[in-house]
PDB file of C-alpha atoms in Angstrom:
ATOM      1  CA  UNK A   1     200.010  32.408  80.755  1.00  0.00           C
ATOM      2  CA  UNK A   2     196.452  32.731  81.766  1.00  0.00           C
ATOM      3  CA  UNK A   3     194.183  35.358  82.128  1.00  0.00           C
ATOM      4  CA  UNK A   4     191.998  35.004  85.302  1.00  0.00           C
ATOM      5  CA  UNK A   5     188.912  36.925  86.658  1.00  0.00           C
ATOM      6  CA  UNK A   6     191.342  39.304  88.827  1.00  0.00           C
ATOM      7  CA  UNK A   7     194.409  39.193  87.020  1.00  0.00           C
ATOM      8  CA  UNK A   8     195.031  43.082  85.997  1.00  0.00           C
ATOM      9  CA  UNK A   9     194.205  44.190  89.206  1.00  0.00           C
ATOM     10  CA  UNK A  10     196.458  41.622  91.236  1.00  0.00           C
ATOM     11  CA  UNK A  11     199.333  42.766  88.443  1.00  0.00           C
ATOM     12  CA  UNK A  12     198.948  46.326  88.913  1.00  0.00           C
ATOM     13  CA  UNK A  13     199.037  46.104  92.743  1.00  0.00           C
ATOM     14  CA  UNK A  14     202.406  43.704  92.364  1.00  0.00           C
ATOM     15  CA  UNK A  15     203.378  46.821  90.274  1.00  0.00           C
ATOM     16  CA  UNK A  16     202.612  49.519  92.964  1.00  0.00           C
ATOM     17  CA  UNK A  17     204.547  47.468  95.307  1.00  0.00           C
ATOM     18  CA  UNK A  18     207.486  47.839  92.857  1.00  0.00           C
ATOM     19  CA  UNK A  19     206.875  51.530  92.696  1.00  0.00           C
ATOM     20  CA  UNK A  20     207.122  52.243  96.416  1.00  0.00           C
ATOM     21  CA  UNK A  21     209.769  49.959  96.732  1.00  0.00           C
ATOM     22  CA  UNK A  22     211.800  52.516  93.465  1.00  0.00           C
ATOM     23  CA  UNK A  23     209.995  54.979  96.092  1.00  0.00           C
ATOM     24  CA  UNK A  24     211.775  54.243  99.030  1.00  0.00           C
ATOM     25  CA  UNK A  25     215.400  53.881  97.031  1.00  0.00           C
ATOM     26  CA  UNK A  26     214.738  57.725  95.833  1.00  0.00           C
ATOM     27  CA  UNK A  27     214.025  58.783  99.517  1.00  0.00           C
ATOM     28  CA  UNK A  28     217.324  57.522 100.643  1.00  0.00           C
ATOM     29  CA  UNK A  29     216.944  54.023 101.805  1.00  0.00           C
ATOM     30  CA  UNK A  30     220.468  52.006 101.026  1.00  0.00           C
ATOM     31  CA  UNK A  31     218.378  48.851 100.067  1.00  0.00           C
ATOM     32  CA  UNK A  32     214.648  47.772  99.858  1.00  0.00           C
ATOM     33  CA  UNK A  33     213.466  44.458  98.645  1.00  0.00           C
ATOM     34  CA  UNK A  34     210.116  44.462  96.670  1.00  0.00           C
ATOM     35  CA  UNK A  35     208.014  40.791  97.256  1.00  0.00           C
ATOM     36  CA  UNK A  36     205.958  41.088  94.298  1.00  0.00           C
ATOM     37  CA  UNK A  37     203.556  38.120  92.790  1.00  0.00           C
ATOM     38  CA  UNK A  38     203.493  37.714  89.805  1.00  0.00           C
ATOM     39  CA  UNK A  39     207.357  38.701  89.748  1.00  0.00           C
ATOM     40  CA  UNK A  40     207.513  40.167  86.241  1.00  0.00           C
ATOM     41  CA  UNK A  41     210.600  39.040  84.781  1.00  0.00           C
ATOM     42  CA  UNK A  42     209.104  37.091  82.017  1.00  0.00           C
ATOM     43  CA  UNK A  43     206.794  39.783  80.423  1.00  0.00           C
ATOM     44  CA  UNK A  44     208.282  41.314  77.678  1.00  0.00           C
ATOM     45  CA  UNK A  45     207.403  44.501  76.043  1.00  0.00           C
ATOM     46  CA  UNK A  46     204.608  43.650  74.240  1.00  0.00           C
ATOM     47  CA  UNK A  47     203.511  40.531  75.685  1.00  0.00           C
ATOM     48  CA  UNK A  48     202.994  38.162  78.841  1.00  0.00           C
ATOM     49  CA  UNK A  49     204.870  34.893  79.082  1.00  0.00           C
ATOM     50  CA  UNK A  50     206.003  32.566  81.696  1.00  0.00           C
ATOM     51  CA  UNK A  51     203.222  33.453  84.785  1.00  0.00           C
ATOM     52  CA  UNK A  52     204.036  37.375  84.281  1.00  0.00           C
ATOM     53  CA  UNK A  53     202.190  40.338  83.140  1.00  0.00           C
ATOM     54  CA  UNK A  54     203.682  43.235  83.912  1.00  0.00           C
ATOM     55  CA  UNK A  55     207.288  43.460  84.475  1.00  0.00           C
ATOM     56  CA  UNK A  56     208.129  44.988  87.812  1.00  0.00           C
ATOM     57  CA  UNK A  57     211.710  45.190  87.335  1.00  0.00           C
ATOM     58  CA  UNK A  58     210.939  46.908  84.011  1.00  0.00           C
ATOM     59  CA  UNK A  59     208.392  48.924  85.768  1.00  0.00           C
ATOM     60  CA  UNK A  60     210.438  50.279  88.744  1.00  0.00           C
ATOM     61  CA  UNK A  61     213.695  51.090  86.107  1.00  0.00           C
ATOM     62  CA  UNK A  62     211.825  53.049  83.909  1.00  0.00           C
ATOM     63  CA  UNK A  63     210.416  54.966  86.847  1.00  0.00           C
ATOM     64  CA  UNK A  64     214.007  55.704  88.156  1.00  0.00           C
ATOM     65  CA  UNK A  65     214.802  56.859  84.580  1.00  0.00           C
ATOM     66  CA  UNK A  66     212.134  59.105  84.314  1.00  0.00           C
ATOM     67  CA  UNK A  67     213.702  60.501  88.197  1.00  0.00           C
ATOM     68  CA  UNK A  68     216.292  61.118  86.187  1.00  0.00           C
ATOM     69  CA  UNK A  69     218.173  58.024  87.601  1.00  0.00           C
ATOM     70  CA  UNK A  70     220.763  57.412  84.370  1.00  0.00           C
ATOM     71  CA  UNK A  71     222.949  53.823  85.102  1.00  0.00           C
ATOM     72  CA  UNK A  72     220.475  51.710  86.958  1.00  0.00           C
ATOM     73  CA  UNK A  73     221.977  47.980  87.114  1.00  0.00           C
ATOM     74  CA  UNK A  74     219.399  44.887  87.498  1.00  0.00           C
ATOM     75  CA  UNK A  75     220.503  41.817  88.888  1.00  0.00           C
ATOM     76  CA  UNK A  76     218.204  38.636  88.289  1.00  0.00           C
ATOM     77  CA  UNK A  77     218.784  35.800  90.226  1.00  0.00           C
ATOM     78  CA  UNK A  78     216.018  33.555  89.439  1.00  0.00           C
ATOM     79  CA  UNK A  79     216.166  29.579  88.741  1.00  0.00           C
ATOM     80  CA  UNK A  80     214.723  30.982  84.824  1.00  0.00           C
ATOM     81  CA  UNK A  81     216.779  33.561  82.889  1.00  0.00           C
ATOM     82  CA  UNK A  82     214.484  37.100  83.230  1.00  0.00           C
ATOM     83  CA  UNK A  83     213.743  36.809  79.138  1.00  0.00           C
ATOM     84  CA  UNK A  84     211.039  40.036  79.600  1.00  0.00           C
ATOM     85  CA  UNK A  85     214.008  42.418  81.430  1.00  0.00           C
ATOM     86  CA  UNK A  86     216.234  41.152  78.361  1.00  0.00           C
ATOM     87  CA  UNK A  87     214.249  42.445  75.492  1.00  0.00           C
ATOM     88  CA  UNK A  88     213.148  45.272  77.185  1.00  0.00           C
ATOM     89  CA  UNK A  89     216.465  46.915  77.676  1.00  0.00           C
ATOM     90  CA  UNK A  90     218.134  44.651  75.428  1.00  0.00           C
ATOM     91  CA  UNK A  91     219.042  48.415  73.333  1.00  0.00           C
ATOM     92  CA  UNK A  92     219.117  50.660  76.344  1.00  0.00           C
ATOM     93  CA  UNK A  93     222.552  52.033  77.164  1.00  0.00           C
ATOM     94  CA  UNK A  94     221.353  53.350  80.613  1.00  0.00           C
ATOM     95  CA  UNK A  95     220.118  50.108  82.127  1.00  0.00           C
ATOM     96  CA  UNK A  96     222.474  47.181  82.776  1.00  0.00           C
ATOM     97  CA  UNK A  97     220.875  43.846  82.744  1.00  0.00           C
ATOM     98  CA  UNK A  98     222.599  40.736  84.655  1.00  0.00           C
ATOM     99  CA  UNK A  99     220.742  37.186  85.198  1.00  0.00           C
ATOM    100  CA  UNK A 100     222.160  34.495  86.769  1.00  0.00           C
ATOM    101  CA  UNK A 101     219.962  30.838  86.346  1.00  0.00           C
ATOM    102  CA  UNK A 102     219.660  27.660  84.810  1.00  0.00           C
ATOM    103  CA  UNK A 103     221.183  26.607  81.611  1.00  0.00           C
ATOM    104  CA  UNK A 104     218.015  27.631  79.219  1.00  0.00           C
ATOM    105  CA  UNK A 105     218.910  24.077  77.659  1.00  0.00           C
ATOM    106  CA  UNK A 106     217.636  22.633  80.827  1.00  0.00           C
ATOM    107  CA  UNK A 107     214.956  25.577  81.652  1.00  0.00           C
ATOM    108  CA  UNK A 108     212.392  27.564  80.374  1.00  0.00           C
ATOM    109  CA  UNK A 109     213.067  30.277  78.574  1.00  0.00           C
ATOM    110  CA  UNK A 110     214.835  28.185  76.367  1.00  0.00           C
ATOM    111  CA  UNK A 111     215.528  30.306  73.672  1.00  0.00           C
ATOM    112  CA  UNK A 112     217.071  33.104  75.836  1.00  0.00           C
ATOM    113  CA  UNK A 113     219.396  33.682  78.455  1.00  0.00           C
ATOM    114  CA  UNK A 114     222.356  32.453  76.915  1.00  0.00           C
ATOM    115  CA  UNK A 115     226.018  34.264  77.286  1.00  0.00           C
ATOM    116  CA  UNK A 116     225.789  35.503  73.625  1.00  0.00           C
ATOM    117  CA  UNK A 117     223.356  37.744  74.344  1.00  0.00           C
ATOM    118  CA  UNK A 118     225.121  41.108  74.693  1.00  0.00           C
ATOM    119  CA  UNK A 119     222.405  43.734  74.210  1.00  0.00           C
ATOM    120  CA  UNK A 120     222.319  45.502  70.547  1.00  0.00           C
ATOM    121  CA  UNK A 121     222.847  48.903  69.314  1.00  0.00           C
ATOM    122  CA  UNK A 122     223.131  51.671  71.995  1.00  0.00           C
ATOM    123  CA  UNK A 123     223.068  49.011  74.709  1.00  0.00           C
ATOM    124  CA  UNK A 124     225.577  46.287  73.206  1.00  0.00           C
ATOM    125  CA  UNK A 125     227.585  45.182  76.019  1.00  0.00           C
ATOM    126  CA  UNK A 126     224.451  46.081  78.437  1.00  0.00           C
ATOM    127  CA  UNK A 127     223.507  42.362  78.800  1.00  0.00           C
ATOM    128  CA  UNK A 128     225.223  39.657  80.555  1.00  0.00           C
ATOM    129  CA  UNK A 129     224.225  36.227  81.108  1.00  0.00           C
ATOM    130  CA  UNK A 130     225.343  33.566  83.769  1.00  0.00           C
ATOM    131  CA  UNK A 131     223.564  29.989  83.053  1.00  0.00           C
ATOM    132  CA  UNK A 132     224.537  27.628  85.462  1.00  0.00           C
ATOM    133  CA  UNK A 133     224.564  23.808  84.983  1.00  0.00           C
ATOM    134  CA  UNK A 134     221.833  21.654  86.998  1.00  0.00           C
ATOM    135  CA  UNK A 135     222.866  20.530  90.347  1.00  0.00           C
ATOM    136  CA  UNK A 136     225.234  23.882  90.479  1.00  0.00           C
ATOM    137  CA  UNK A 137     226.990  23.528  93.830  1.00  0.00           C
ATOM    138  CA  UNK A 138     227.261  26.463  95.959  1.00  0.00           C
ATOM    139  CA  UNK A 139     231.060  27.369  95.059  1.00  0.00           C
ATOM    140  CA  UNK A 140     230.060  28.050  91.726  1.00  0.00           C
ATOM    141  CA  UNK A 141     227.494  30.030  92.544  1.00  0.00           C
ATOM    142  CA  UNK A 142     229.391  31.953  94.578  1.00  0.00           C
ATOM    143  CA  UNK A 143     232.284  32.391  92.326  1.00  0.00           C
ATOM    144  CA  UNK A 144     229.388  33.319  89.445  1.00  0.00           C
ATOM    145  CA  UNK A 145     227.677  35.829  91.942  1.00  0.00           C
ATOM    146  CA  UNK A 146     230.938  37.496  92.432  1.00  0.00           C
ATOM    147  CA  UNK A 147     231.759  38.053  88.821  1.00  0.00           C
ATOM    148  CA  UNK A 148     228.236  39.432  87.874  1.00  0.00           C
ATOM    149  CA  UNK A 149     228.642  42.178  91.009  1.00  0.00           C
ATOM    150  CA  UNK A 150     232.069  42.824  89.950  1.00  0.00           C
ATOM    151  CA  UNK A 151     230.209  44.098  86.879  1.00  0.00           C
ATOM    152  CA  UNK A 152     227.846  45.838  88.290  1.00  0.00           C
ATOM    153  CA  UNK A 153     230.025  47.494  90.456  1.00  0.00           C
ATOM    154  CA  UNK A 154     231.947  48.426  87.553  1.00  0.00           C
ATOM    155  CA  UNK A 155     229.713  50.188  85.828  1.00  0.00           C
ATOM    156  CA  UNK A 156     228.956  51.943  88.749  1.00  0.00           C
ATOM    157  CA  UNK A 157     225.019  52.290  88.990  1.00  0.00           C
TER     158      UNK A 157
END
């Protein structure tokens, strides 16, 4: 992941987007979509990987838990399994954590994102993950997408 002369600052205006965005779901708005670059999902809580510095996601969570927001549900739905979001709430009982993407045999992470991963501790049972084969054809996506909102849903963020 490399550094370059205006790196921080385009990361921590990516995370004010995310903020405002967390901002606007506070206020009342039913849904807001945050277009943030770099996306985030790959920074983990210590460290940058994969393009990302900051993790948004991570970013606007923890400032609806600090609203006092307690079940907040993320749904990733990237081509790459969101690796940072994992560890970060990987033991956090409040956040739920759902990626759907590409068989991390096939993509990067590669050592992550695979439907063993559960979450630990407090939040065991927090994590789910859908990796989908290569050339995944749109009914099983579908049928895929429908199973990790049924979750959601279910826990009822």
């Amino acid at each position: 992941t490399p550094i370059m002369k205006n790196t921080y600052e385009v990361a921590v205006d990516s995370a004010g987007v995310t903020i405002a965005g967390a901002m606007l779901l506070r206020g009342g708005e039913p849904l807001v979509y945050s277009l943030n670059r770099p996306p985030g999902h790959h920074a983990l809580k210590g460290m940058a990987g994969g393009m990302c510095y900051l993790n948004n996601t991570a970013i606007a969570a923890s400032y609806l838990k600090a609203q006092e927001d307690k079940k907040i549900a993320i749904l990733d739905i990237d081509i790459h399994h969101g690796n940072g979001t994992q560890d970060i709430y990987y033991e956090d009982s409040e956040v739920l954590v759902v990626n759907i993407h590409v068989d991390p045999t096939f993509k990067f992470p590669h050592f992550t994102g695979y439907t063993d991963e559960r979450g630990s501790g407090a939040g065991h049972g927090m994590n789910h993950n859908f990796p989908l084969p290569m050339g995944t054809n749109n009914q099983l996506y579908e049928e895929t997408a429908a199973k990790a909102l049924e979750i959601i849903r279910d826990f009822q963020p």
